[in-house]
Coordinates of C-alpha atoms in Angstrom, one line a residue:
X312 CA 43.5 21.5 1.0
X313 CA 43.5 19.3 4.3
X314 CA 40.3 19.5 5.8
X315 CA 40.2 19.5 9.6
X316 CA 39.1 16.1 11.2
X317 CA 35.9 16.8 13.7
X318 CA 32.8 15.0 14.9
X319 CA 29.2 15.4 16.5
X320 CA 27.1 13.3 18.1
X321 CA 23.9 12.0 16.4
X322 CA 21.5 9.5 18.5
X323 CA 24.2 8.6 21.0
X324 CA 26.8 8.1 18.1
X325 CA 29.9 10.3 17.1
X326 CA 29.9 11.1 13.5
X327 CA 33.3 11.7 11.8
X328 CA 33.5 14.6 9.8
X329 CA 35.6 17.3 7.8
X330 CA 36.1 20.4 8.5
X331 CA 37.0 22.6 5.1
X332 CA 37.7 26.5 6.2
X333 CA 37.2 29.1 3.6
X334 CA 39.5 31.4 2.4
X335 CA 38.1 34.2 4.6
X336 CA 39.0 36.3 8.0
X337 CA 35.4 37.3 7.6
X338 CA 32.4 35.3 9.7
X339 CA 32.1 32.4 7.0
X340 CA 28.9 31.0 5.2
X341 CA 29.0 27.1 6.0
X342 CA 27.7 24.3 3.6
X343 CA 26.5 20.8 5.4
X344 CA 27.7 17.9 2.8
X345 CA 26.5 14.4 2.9
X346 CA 26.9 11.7 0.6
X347 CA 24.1 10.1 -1.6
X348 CA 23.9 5.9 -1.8
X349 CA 26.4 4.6 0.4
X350 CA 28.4 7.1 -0.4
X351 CA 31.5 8.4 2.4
X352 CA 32.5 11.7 3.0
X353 CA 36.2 10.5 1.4
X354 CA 34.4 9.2 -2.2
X355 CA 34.3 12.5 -4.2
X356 CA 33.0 15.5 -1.9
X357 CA 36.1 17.1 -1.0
X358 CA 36.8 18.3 -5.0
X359 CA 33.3 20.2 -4.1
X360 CA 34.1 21.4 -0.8
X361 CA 37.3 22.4 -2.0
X362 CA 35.9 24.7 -4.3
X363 CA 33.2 26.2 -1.7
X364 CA 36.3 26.9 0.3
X365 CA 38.4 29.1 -1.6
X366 CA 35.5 31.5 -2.6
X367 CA 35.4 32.3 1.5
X368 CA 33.1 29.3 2.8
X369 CA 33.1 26.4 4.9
X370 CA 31.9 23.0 4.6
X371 CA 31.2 20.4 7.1
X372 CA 31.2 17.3 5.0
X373 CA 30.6 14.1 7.1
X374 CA 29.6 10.4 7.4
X375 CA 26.1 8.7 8.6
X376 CA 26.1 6.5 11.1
X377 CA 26.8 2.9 10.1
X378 CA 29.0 4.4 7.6
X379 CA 32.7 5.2 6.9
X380 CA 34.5 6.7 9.6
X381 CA 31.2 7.2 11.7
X382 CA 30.3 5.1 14.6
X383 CA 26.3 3.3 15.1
X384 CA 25.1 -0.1 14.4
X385 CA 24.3 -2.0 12.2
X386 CA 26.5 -1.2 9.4
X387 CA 26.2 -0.7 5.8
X388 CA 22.5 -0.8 7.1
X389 CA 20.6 2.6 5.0
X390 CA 18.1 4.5 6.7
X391 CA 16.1 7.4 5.5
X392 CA 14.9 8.1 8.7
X393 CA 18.5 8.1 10.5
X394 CA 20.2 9.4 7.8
X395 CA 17.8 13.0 8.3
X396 CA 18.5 12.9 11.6
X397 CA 22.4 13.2 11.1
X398 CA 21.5 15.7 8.7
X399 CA 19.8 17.9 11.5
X400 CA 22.9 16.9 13.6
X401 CA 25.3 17.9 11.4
X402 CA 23.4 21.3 10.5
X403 CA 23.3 21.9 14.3
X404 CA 27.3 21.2 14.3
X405 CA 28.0 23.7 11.7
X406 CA 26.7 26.3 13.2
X407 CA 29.3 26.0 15.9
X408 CA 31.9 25.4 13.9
X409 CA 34.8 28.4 14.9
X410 CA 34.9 31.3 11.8
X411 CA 30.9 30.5 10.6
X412 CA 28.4 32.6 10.6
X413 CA 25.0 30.7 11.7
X414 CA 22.8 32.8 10.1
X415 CA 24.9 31.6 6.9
X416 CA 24.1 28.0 6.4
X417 CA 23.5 25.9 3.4
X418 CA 22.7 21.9 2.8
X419 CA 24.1 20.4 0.0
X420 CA 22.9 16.8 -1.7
X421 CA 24.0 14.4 -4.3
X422 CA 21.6 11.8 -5.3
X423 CA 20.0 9.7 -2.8
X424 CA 21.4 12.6 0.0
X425 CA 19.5 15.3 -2.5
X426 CA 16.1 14.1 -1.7
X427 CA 17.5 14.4 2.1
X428 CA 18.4 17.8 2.1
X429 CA 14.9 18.8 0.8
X430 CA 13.4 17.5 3.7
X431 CA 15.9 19.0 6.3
X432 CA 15.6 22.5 4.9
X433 CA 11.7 22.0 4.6
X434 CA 11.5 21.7 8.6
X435 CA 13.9 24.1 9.8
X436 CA 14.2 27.9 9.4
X437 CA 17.5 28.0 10.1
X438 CA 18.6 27.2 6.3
X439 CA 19.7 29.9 3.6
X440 CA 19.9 27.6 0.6
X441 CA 20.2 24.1 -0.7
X442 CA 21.9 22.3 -3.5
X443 CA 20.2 19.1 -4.8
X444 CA 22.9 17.9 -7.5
X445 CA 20.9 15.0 -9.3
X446 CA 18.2 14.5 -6.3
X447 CA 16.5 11.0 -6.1
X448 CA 13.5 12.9 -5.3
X449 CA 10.8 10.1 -5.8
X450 CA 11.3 6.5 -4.4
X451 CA 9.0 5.1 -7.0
X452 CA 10.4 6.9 -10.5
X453 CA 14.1 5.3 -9.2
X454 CA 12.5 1.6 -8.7
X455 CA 10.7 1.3 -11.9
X456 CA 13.7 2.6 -13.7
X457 CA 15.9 -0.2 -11.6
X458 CA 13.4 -2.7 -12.6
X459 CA 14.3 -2.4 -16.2
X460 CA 18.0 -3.4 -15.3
X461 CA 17.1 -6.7 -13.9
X462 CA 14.4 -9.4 -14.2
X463 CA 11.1 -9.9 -12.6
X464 CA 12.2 -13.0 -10.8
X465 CA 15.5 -11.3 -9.6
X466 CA 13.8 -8.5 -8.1
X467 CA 11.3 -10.2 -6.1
X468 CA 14.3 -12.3 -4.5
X469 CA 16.0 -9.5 -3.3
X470 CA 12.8 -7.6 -2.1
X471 CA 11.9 -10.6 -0.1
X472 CA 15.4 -10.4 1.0
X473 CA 14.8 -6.9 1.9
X474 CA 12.1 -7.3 4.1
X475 CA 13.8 -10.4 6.1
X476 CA 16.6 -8.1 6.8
X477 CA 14.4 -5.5 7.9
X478 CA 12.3 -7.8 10.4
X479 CA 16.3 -8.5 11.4
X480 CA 17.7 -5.6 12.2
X481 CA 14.5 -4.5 13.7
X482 CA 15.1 -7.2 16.4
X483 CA 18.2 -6.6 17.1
X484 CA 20.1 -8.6 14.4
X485 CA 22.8 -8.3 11.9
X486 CA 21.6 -7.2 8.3
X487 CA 21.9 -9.4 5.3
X488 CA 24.0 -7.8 2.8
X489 CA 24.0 -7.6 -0.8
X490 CA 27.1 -5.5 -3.1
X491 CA 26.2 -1.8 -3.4
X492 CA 27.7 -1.8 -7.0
X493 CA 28.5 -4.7 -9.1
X494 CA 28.6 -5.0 -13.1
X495 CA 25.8 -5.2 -15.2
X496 CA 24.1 -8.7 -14.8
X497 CA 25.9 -9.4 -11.5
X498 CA 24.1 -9.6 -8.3
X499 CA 24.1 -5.7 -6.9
X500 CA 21.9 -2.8 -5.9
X501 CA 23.0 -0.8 -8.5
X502 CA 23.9 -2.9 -11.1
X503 CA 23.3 -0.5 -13.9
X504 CA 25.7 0.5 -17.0
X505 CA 28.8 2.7 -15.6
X506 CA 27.4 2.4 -11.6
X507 CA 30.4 -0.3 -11.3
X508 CA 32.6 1.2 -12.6
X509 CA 31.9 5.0 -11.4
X510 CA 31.7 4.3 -7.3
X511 CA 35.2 2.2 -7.7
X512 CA 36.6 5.5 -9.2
X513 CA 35.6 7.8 -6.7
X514 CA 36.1 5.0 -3.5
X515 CA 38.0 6.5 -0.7
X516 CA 39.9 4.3 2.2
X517 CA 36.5 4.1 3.9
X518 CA 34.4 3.2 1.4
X519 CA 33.0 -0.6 1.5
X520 CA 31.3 -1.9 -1.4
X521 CA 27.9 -3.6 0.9
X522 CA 24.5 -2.6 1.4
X523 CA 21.8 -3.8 3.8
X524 CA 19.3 -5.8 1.1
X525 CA 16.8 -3.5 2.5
X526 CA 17.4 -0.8 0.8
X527 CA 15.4 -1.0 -2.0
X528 CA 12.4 -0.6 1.1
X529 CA 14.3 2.6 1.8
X530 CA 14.8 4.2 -1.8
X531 CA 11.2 3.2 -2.5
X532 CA 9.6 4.9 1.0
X533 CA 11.4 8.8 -0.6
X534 CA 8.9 11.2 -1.6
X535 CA 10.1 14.9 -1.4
X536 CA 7.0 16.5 -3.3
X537 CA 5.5 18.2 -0.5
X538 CA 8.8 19.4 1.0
X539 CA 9.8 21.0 -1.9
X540 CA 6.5 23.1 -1.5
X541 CA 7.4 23.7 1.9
X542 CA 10.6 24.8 1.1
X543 CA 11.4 28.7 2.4
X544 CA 14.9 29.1 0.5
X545 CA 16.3 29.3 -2.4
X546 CA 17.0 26.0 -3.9
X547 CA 19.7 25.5 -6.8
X548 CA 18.7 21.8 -8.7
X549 CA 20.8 20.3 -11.2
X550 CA 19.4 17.8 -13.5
X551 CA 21.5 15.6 -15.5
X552 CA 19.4 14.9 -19.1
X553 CA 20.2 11.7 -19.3
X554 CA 20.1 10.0 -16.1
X555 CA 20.0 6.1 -15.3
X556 CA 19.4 6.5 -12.4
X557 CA 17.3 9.3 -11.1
X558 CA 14.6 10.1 -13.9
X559 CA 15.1 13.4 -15.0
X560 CA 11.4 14.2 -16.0
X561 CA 10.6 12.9 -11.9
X562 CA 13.5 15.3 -10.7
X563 CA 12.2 18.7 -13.1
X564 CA 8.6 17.8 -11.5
X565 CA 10.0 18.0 -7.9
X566 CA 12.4 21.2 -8.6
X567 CA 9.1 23.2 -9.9
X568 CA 7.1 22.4 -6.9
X569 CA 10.6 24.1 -4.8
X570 CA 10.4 26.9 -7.3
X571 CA 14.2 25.8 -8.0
X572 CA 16.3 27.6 -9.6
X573 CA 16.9 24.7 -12.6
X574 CA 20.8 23.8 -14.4
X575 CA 20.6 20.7 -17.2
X576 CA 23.6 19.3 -18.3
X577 CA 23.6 17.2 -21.1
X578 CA 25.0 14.0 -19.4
X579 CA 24.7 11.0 -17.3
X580 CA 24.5 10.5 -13.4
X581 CA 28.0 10.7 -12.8
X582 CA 29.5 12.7 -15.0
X583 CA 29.1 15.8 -13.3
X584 CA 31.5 14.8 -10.4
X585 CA 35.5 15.3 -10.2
X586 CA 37.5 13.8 -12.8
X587 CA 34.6 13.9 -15.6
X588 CA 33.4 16.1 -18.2
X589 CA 30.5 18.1 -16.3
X590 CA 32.3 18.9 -13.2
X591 CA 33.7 22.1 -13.5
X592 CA 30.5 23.6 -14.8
X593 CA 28.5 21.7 -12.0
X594 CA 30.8 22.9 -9.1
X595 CA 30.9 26.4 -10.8
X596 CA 27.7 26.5 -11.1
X597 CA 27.1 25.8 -7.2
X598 CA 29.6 28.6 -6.3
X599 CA 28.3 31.0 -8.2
X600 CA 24.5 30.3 -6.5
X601 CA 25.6 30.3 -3.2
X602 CA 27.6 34.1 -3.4
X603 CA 24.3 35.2 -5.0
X604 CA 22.7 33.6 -2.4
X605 CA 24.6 34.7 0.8
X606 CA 25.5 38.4 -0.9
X607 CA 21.8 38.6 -0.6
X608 CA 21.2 37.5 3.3

């Protein structure tokens, strides 16, 4: 399917984005797609949006600004903060979107975007559901878990890195940046077993393999706790057991405060995307919340 190539504008910039129509004459349900760490909107979402579409719904998948295809400055410079606010942009888009239905819309997360979508839904009553596949839901659990990977010494570089950056780009100045992925032992963000590896396999065209060395500031500022109890809608969370990455045990804590509706699969981080062994049940499992969902509404 060849999505249809869009944009919105988001604090002054034009986001790119994909338009995915559904397989429907009907007013459509629509589903707002962003990636997780770093992630662009041509690395892996369209085997999800592609299923979304042919059971009859939309998808506006896009990129943050600073990222991909998207305009803003500085790039490859992660933002919680900024990164919401496309969110909101992007739900506000979909809506308009020719074919949707706006009382129809859903936001759906992977990874560092699922702790994102939390928040989004939490402060607007305009959402119908939201998909958190393998949310980083707590900054803290996702540190100590990435201390582990690297040594004491090494961390606190790349912290006081960090913060340098920050005080940069805060003034006006370019970010100093650090590789998003690299092999285990090798200088990188995520520099954990497979994280290499599993970002290069899914890398689209627009996809660049740098990070601001802030980030770590970012990942460690995300606590979704309280907008999971918030939350009005129903929330679908997937939990993958044996997570690297995002602790499971942290992501089960955060999906009973949302009163989540709860899928474990009995893998690792990545392996529920396309092209591994988890996806099809993951994406199916999505679909099938969503028509329960919007059958309901």
């Amino acid at each position: 399917m060849t999505p249809v190539e869009v944009s919105f504008a988001s604090g002054g910039d034009r986001c790119s984005a994909w338009h995915f129509v559904g397989d429907s004459r009907e007013a459509r349900p629509v589903v707002v797609m962003g990636h997780g760490f770093g992630g662009t909107k041509d690395s892996g979402l369209a085997p999800f949006a592609e299923r979304f579409a042919a059971t009859g719904i939309d998808v506006l998948a896009f990129d943050y600004r600073g990222f991909g295809a998207s305009e803003g400055e500085p790039r490859q410079s992660l933002s919680v903060g900024r990164q919401i606010a496309d969110y909101h942009a992007a739900a506000d888009a979909a809506k308009k979107l020719e074919g949707v239905d706006p009382t129809k819309v859903a936001l759906w997360g992977a990874s560092f975007s699922g702790g994102h979508v939390l928040r989004v839904a939490a402060d607007r009553d305009d959402v119908g559901a939201v998909i958190a596949l393998t949310p980083l839901t707590s900054g803290m659990a996702v540190s100590r878990a990435a201390m582990k990977s690297r040594e004491l010494a090494t961390s606190l570089r790349w912290t006081l890195t960090g913060v340098r950056s920050k005080v940069a780009v805060a003034r006006g100045r370019a970010p100093t940046l650090m590789p998003l992925v690299s092999p285990v032992g090798a200088p990188g963000a995520l520099a954990l077993d497979g994280a290499y590896e599993s970002y290069l396999t899914m890398a689209g065209p627009t996809w660049r393999n740098e990070i601001d060395c802030s980030v770590g500031l970012e990942v460690l500022s995300v606590r979704t706790t309280q907008a999971a109890k918030r939350l009005r809608c129903p929330l679908l969370v997937q939990i993958a057991d044996f997570d690297q990455y995002v602790p499971a045990e942290a992501v089960a804590a955060t999906a009973a405060h949302g009163r989540a509706q709860v899928h474990h699969y009995p893998c690792d981080h990545f392996d529920v995307w396309s092209g591994h062994d988890w996806f099809d049940k993951a994406a199916a499992d999505q679909v099938a919340f969503l028509g329960r969902v919007f059958r309901a509404q």
